[in-house]
PDB file of C-alpha atoms in Angstrom:
ATOM      1  CA  MET C 967      86.172  33.407 -29.692  1.00  0.00           C
ATOM      2  CA  LYS C 968      88.158  35.799 -27.837  1.00  0.00           C
ATOM      3  CA  THR C 969      87.113  38.287 -30.576  1.00  0.00           C
ATOM      4  CA  LYS C 970      83.798  37.811 -29.531  1.00  0.00           C
ATOM      5  CA  LEU C 971      84.269  37.478 -26.401  1.00  0.00           C
ATOM      6  CA  PHE C 972      86.063  41.044 -26.523  1.00  0.00           C
ATOM      7  CA  ASN C 973      83.234  42.507 -28.371  1.00  0.00           C
ATOM      8  CA  ARG C 974      81.000  41.352 -25.875  1.00  0.00           C
ATOM      9  CA  THR C 975      83.343  43.401 -23.136  1.00  0.00           C
ATOM     10  CA  ILE C 976      83.593  46.207 -24.992  1.00  0.00           C
ATOM     11  CA  LYS C 977      79.791  46.744 -25.361  1.00  0.00           C
ATOM     12  CA  ALA C 978      79.162  45.726 -21.760  1.00  0.00           C
ATOM     13  CA  ILE C 979      81.657  49.340 -20.320  1.00  0.00           C
ATOM     14  CA  PRO C 980      79.431  51.577 -21.127  1.00  0.00           C
ATOM     15  CA  ALA C 981      76.877  49.737 -18.435  1.00  0.00           C
ATOM     16  CA  ILE C 982      78.902  49.011 -16.033  1.00  0.00           C
ATOM     17  CA  ILE C 983      80.345  52.254 -15.612  1.00  0.00           C
ATOM     18  CA  ALA C 984      76.621  53.837 -15.625  1.00  0.00           C
ATOM     19  CA  SER C 985      76.502  51.449 -13.031  1.00  0.00           C
ATOM     20  CA  ILE C 986      79.135  52.458 -10.703  1.00  0.00           C
ATOM     21  CA  ILE C 987      77.856  56.280 -11.452  1.00  0.00           C
ATOM     22  CA  PHE C 988      74.701  55.759 -10.200  1.00  0.00           C
ATOM     23  CA  LEU C 989      76.049  53.711  -6.839  1.00  0.00           C
ATOM     24  CA  ALA C 990      78.591  56.337  -6.060  1.00  0.00           C
ATOM     25  CA  THR C 991      75.990  59.207  -6.746  1.00  0.00           C
ATOM     26  CA  PRO C 992      74.520  60.245  -3.161  1.00  0.00           C
ATOM     27  CA  GLN C 993      70.651  59.233  -3.961  1.00  0.00           C
ATOM     28  CA  LEU C 994      68.101  62.834  -3.530  1.00  0.00           C
ATOM     29  CA  LYS C 995      65.555  62.312  -0.532  1.00  0.00           C
ATOM     30  CA  ALA C 996      61.576  62.369  -2.447  1.00  0.00           C
ATOM     31  CA  GLN C 997      60.302  65.480  -2.612  1.00  0.00           C
ATOM     32  CA  THR C 998      57.056  66.912  -3.300  1.00  0.00           C
ATOM     33  CA  ILE C 999      54.974  70.074  -3.626  1.00  0.00           C
ATOM     34  CA  TYR C1000      52.034  70.392  -1.791  1.00  0.00           C
ATOM     35  CA  ARG C1001      50.046  72.969  -2.145  1.00  0.00           C
ATOM     36  CA  LEU C1002      46.917  74.523   0.194  1.00  0.00           C
ATOM     37  CA  SER C1003      43.917  72.076   0.161  1.00  0.00           C
ATOM     38  CA  PRO C1004      40.874  74.528   0.603  1.00  0.00           C
ATOM     39  CA  GLY C1005      38.541  72.647   3.808  1.00  0.00           C
ATOM     40  CA  LYS C1006      35.775  73.775   6.870  1.00  0.00           C
ATOM     41  CA  ASP C1007      38.989  73.811   8.972  1.00  0.00           C
ATOM     42  CA  VAL C1008      42.013  74.970   7.206  1.00  0.00           C
ATOM     43  CA  ALA C1009      41.592  78.973   8.208  1.00  0.00           C
ATOM     44  CA  ILE C1010      44.152  81.562   9.748  1.00  0.00           C
ATOM     45  CA  LYS C1011      42.637  83.829  12.385  1.00  0.00           C
ATOM     46  CA  VAL C1012      43.887  86.880  13.760  1.00  0.00           C
ATOM     47  CA  LEU C1013      43.240  87.467  17.377  1.00  0.00           C
ATOM     48  CA  GLY C1014      43.416  90.921  19.198  1.00  0.00           C
ATOM     49  CA  SER C1015      42.104  92.431  22.559  1.00  0.00           C
ATOM     50  CA  SER C1016      41.481  96.102  22.766  1.00  0.00           C
ATOM     51  CA  ASN C1017      39.979  97.867  26.444  1.00  0.00           C
ATOM     52  CA  VAL C1018      36.317  96.883  26.012  1.00  0.00           C
ATOM     53  CA  HIS C1019      36.405  93.240  24.363  1.00  0.00           C
ATOM     54  CA  ASP C1020      38.885  90.523  22.307  1.00  0.00           C
ATOM     55  CA  TRP C1021      38.047  89.935  18.649  1.00  0.00           C
ATOM     56  CA  THR C1022      38.654  87.707  15.972  1.00  0.00           C
ATOM     57  CA  MET C1023      38.980  87.951  12.106  1.00  0.00           C
ATOM     58  CA  THR C1024      39.642  84.780  10.049  1.00  0.00           C
ATOM     59  CA  SER C1025      40.093  84.350   6.136  1.00  0.00           C
ATOM     60  CA  THR C1026      39.563  80.883   4.438  1.00  0.00           C
ATOM     61  CA  LYS C1027      41.040  82.332   0.788  1.00  0.00           C
ATOM     62  CA  MET C1028      44.531  81.382   1.113  1.00  0.00           C
ATOM     63  CA  GLU C1029      47.179  80.479  -1.175  1.00  0.00           C
ATOM     64  CA  SER C1030      50.090  78.451  -0.095  1.00  0.00           C
ATOM     65  CA  GLN C1031      52.280  75.776  -1.214  1.00  0.00           C
ATOM     66  CA  GLY C1032      55.912  74.457  -0.349  1.00  0.00           C
ATOM     67  CA  ASP C1033      58.551  71.480  -1.068  1.00  0.00           C
ATOM     68  CA  PHE C1034      57.703  68.964   1.730  1.00  0.00           C
ATOM     69  CA  LYS C1035      60.763  66.049   1.455  1.00  0.00           C
ATOM     70  CA  PHE C1036      60.403  62.869   2.620  1.00  0.00           C
ATOM     71  CA  ASP C1037      63.310  59.637   3.528  1.00  0.00           C
ATOM     72  CA  GLY C1038      60.697  56.769   3.361  1.00  0.00           C
ATOM     73  CA  GLU C1039      57.992  57.722   5.448  1.00  0.00           C
ATOM     74  CA  GLN C1040      59.666  60.226   7.492  1.00  0.00           C
ATOM     75  CA  LEU C1041      59.210  63.888   6.583  1.00  0.00           C
ATOM     76  CA  GLN C1042      62.999  65.050   6.917  1.00  0.00           C
ATOM     77  CA  GLY C1043      62.595  68.715   5.346  1.00  0.00           C
ATOM     78  CA  LEU C1044      60.707  71.525   3.895  1.00  0.00           C
ATOM     79  CA  SER C1045      61.644  74.750   2.020  1.00  0.00           C
ATOM     80  CA  GLY C1046      60.635  76.528  -0.848  1.00  0.00           C
ATOM     81  CA  LEU C1047      57.393  77.185   1.073  1.00  0.00           C
ATOM     82  CA  SER C1048      55.220  80.354   0.299  1.00  0.00           C
ATOM     83  CA  PHE C1049      52.012  81.825   1.898  1.00  0.00           C
ATOM     84  CA  SER C1050      49.091  84.723   1.024  1.00  0.00           C
ATOM     85  CA  VAL C1051      46.277  85.734   1.779  1.00  0.00           C
ATOM     86  CA  ASP C1052      43.756  88.273   0.782  1.00  0.00           C
ATOM     87  CA  ALA C1053      43.423  91.118   3.495  1.00  0.00           C
ATOM     88  CA  LYS C1054      40.256  91.683   2.470  1.00  0.00           C
ATOM     89  CA  SER C1055      39.130  88.455   3.648  1.00  0.00           C
ATOM     90  CA  LEU C1056      39.897  88.538   6.930  1.00  0.00           C
ATOM     91  CA  LYS C1057      36.224  89.206   8.600  1.00  0.00           C
ATOM     92  CA  SER C1058      35.116  90.124  12.057  1.00  0.00           C
ATOM     93  CA  GLU C1059      31.547  90.227  13.409  1.00  0.00           C
ATOM     94  CA  HIS C1060      31.235  93.640  12.650  1.00  0.00           C
ATOM     95  CA  SER C1061      32.025  95.167   9.468  1.00  0.00           C
ATOM     96  CA  GLY C1062      32.714  98.777  10.624  1.00  0.00           C
ATOM     97  CA  MET C1063      35.731  97.167  12.621  1.00  0.00           C
ATOM     98  CA  ASP C1064      36.532  95.582   9.265  1.00  0.00           C
ATOM     99  CA  ASP C1065      36.607  98.428   7.237  1.00  0.00           C
ATOM    100  CA  ARG C1066      38.693 100.403   9.709  1.00  0.00           C
ATOM    101  CA  THR C1067      41.052  97.157  10.381  1.00  0.00           C
ATOM    102  CA  TYR C1068      41.639  97.444   6.596  1.00  0.00           C
ATOM    103  CA  LYS C1069      42.577 101.240   6.424  1.00  0.00           C
ATOM    104  CA  ALA C1070      44.721 100.605   9.424  1.00  0.00           C
ATOM    105  CA  ILE C1071      46.787  98.041   7.479  1.00  0.00           C
ATOM    106  CA  LYS C1072      46.297  99.607   3.902  1.00  0.00           C
ATOM    107  CA  ALA C1073      44.065  97.011   2.740  1.00  0.00           C
ATOM    108  CA  ASP C1074      43.751  98.784  -1.329  1.00  0.00           C
ATOM    109  CA  GLN C1075      47.301  99.300  -0.952  1.00  0.00           C
ATOM    110  CA  TYR C1076      49.112  96.189   0.242  1.00  0.00           C
ATOM    111  CA  PRO C1077      46.234  93.669  -0.878  1.00  0.00           C
ATOM    112  CA  LYS C1078      47.967  90.896  -0.332  1.00  0.00           C
ATOM    113  CA  ILE C1079      50.025  89.806   3.684  1.00  0.00           C
ATOM    114  CA  THR C1080      52.805  86.856   2.425  1.00  0.00           C
ATOM    115  CA  TYR C1081      54.592  85.059   4.229  1.00  0.00           C
ATOM    116  CA  LYS C1082      58.218  83.734   2.470  1.00  0.00           C
ATOM    117  CA  LEU C1083      60.169  80.529   4.529  1.00  0.00           C
ATOM    118  CA  SER C1084      63.805  81.170   5.127  1.00  0.00           C
ATOM    119  CA  SER C1085      64.240  78.206   7.094  1.00  0.00           C
ATOM    120  CA  ALA C1086      63.070  75.199   8.588  1.00  0.00           C
ATOM    121  CA  VAL C1087      64.481  72.584  11.456  1.00  0.00           C
ATOM    122  CA  ILE C1088      62.140  69.599  11.844  1.00  0.00           C
ATOM    123  CA  SER C1089      61.853  66.696  14.814  1.00  0.00           C
ATOM    124  CA  THR C1090      59.914  63.884  15.039  1.00  0.00           C
ATOM    125  CA  ILE C1091      57.158  63.897  18.247  1.00  0.00           C
ATOM    126  CA  GLN C1092      55.935  60.736  17.661  1.00  0.00           C
ATOM    127  CA  LYS C1093      54.958  58.767  14.531  1.00  0.00           C
ATOM    128  CA  ASN C1094      53.781  60.810  11.441  1.00  0.00           C
ATOM    129  CA  LYS C1095      53.937  64.179  13.821  1.00  0.00           C
ATOM    130  CA  TYR C1096      56.274  66.749  13.877  1.00  0.00           C
ATOM    131  CA  LEU C1097      57.603  69.733  15.290  1.00  0.00           C
ATOM    132  CA  ILE C1098      58.820  72.363  12.447  1.00  0.00           C
ATOM    133  CA  LYS C1099      61.134  75.168  14.109  1.00  0.00           C
ATOM    134  CA  THR C1100      61.263  77.866  11.257  1.00  0.00           C
ATOM    135  CA  LYS C1101      62.369  81.192   9.798  1.00  0.00           C
ATOM    136  CA  GLY C1102      60.352  83.209   6.984  1.00  0.00           C
ATOM    137  CA  GLU C1103      59.481  86.883   6.396  1.00  0.00           C
ATOM    138  CA  LEU C1104      56.401  88.135   7.275  1.00  0.00           C
ATOM    139  CA  THR C1105      55.255  91.698   5.159  1.00  0.00           C
ATOM    140  CA  ILE C1106      52.455  93.204   6.254  1.00  0.00           C
ATOM    141  CA  THR C1107      51.600  97.040   4.921  1.00  0.00           C
ATOM    142  CA  GLY C1108      54.727  96.318   2.382  1.00  0.00           C
ATOM    143  CA  VAL C1109      56.582  96.374   5.668  1.00  0.00           C
ATOM    144  CA  PRO C1110      58.785  93.183   5.945  1.00  0.00           C
ATOM    145  CA  GLN C1111      59.559  91.382   9.358  1.00  0.00           C
ATOM    146  CA  LEU C1112      61.683  88.227  10.018  1.00  0.00           C
ATOM    147  CA  ILE C1113      60.007  86.040  12.743  1.00  0.00           C
ATOM    148  CA  SER C1114      60.093  82.654  14.111  1.00  0.00           C
ATOM    149  CA  MET C1115      57.425  80.030  14.642  1.00  0.00           C
ATOM    150  CA  ASP C1116      57.409  76.437  16.148  1.00  0.00           C
ATOM    151  CA  VAL C1117      54.781  74.849  13.677  1.00  0.00           C
ATOM    152  CA  THR C1118      53.540  71.386  14.425  1.00  0.00           C
ATOM    153  CA  ALA C1119      52.591  68.735  10.998  1.00  0.00           C
ATOM    154  CA  VAL C1120      50.630  65.673  11.382  1.00  0.00           C
ATOM    155  CA  VAL C1121      51.156  63.486   7.971  1.00  0.00           C
ATOM    156  CA  ASN C1122      47.425  62.140   7.747  1.00  0.00           C
ATOM    157  CA  PRO C1123      46.271  58.547   6.979  1.00  0.00           C
ATOM    158  CA  ASP C1124      46.052  59.897   3.365  1.00  0.00           C
ATOM    159  CA  ASN C1125      49.377  61.792   2.915  1.00  0.00           C
ATOM    160  CA  SER C1126      48.351  65.091   2.985  1.00  0.00           C
ATOM    161  CA  ILE C1127      49.911  67.421   5.358  1.00  0.00           C
ATOM    162  CA  THR C1128      48.262  69.007   8.768  1.00  0.00           C
ATOM    163  CA  CYS C1129      50.747  72.253   9.934  1.00  0.00           C
ATOM    164  CA  THR C1130      48.947  74.245  12.552  1.00  0.00           C
ATOM    165  CA  GLY C1131      50.172  76.865  15.313  1.00  0.00           C
ATOM    166  CA  ALA C1132      50.369  80.321  16.404  1.00  0.00           C
ATOM    167  CA  GLU C1133      52.822  83.264  16.744  1.00  0.00           C
ATOM    168  CA  LYS C1134      52.442  86.858  18.448  1.00  0.00           C
ATOM    169  CA  ILE C1135      52.953  89.675  16.554  1.00  0.00           C
ATOM    170  CA  LYS C1136      53.063  93.480  17.243  1.00  0.00           C
ATOM    171  CA  LEU C1137      50.962  96.064  14.704  1.00  0.00           C
ATOM    172  CA  THR C1138      54.069  98.980  15.442  1.00  0.00           C
ATOM    173  CA  ASP C1139      56.861  96.145  14.078  1.00  0.00           C
ATOM    174  CA  PHE C1140      55.232  96.629  10.331  1.00  0.00           C
ATOM    175  CA  LYS C1141      54.359 100.297  10.892  1.00  0.00           C
ATOM    176  CA  ILE C1142      50.354 100.246  11.616  1.00  0.00           C
ATOM    177  CA  GLN C1143      49.143 102.683  14.368  1.00  0.00           C
ATOM    178  CA  PRO C1144      47.023 100.947  16.212  1.00  0.00           C
ATOM    179  CA  PRO C1145      43.058 101.163  14.866  1.00  0.00           C
ATOM    180  CA  SER C1146      40.697 103.157  17.797  1.00  0.00           C
ATOM    181  CA  PHE C1147      36.935 103.329  16.737  1.00  0.00           C
ATOM    182  CA  MET C1148      33.816 105.214  18.409  1.00  0.00           C
ATOM    183  CA  LEU C1149      35.894 108.507  18.863  1.00  0.00           C
ATOM    184  CA  GLY C1150      38.688 106.996  20.518  1.00  0.00           C
ATOM    185  CA  ALA C1151      36.470 104.845  22.703  1.00  0.00           C
ATOM    186  CA  MET C1152      37.464 101.501  21.803  1.00  0.00           C
ATOM    187  CA  LYS C1153      41.335 101.498  21.283  1.00  0.00           C
ATOM    188  CA  VAL C1154      42.821  97.760  19.629  1.00  0.00           C
ATOM    189  CA  ALA C1155      45.946  97.006  21.634  1.00  0.00           C
ATOM    190  CA  ASN C1156      49.269  96.876  19.664  1.00  0.00           C
ATOM    191  CA  ASP C1157      50.008  92.905  20.404  1.00  0.00           C
ATOM    192  CA  LEU C1158      48.169  90.059  17.816  1.00  0.00           C
ATOM    193  CA  THR C1159      47.810  86.812  18.009  1.00  0.00           C
ATOM    194  CA  ILE C1160      47.864  84.797  14.380  1.00  0.00           C
ATOM    195  CA  GLN C1161      46.619  80.965  14.574  1.00  0.00           C
ATOM    196  CA  TYR C1162      46.657  79.005  11.621  1.00  0.00           C
ATOM    197  CA  THR C1163      45.351  75.399  10.275  1.00  0.00           C
ATOM    198  CA  LEU C1164      46.673  74.434   7.160  1.00  0.00           C
ATOM    199  CA  ASN C1165      45.963  71.489   4.900  1.00  0.00           C
ATOM    200  CA  TYR C1166      48.326  70.756   2.483  1.00  0.00           C
ATOM    201  CA  LYS C1167      48.414  68.236  -0.473  1.00  0.00           C
ATOM    202  CA  LYS C1168      50.298  66.888  -3.703  1.00  0.00           C
TER     203      LYS C1168
END
């Protein structure tokens, strides 16, 4: 009888040890790679001005993914996010302006505009709505610049995540000379605003 009890005890030791290790190890929060999902509202816009009129260039041809971390239903973290857009997919209402813009940003030599997240701090605005204070590297014409952005993220009923925001940049920070048109009669301002609506799904 004692021998059987001893044998059962010996056999149970591995399971007991495994249980102790499991309980003692901090459990990782759920994290999932989300990718950019196309849609009619998903776009990036570049807004600028000149001495003649304001202008907008828009693209819907983008690629992006990131690790969104949840604790239950609560968004807790974001890491590993990358983003790229084809420079020549940015279009305005004037093809002539587009061509001059591509030349100014050296689109043939640097066909991608990219962004890579380096840090993110998340705070809750209300249920399923968050403010993400981010820092990351934006690269245009091969010139990287560290920028800070405030991103509003909404977790939708279908568990997709919609991120919106805007950030101001200067062309000269990326060694881009603001282009001019019509023999200098129209001069583009140095300041631009990048607006985005991005929808991510698992």
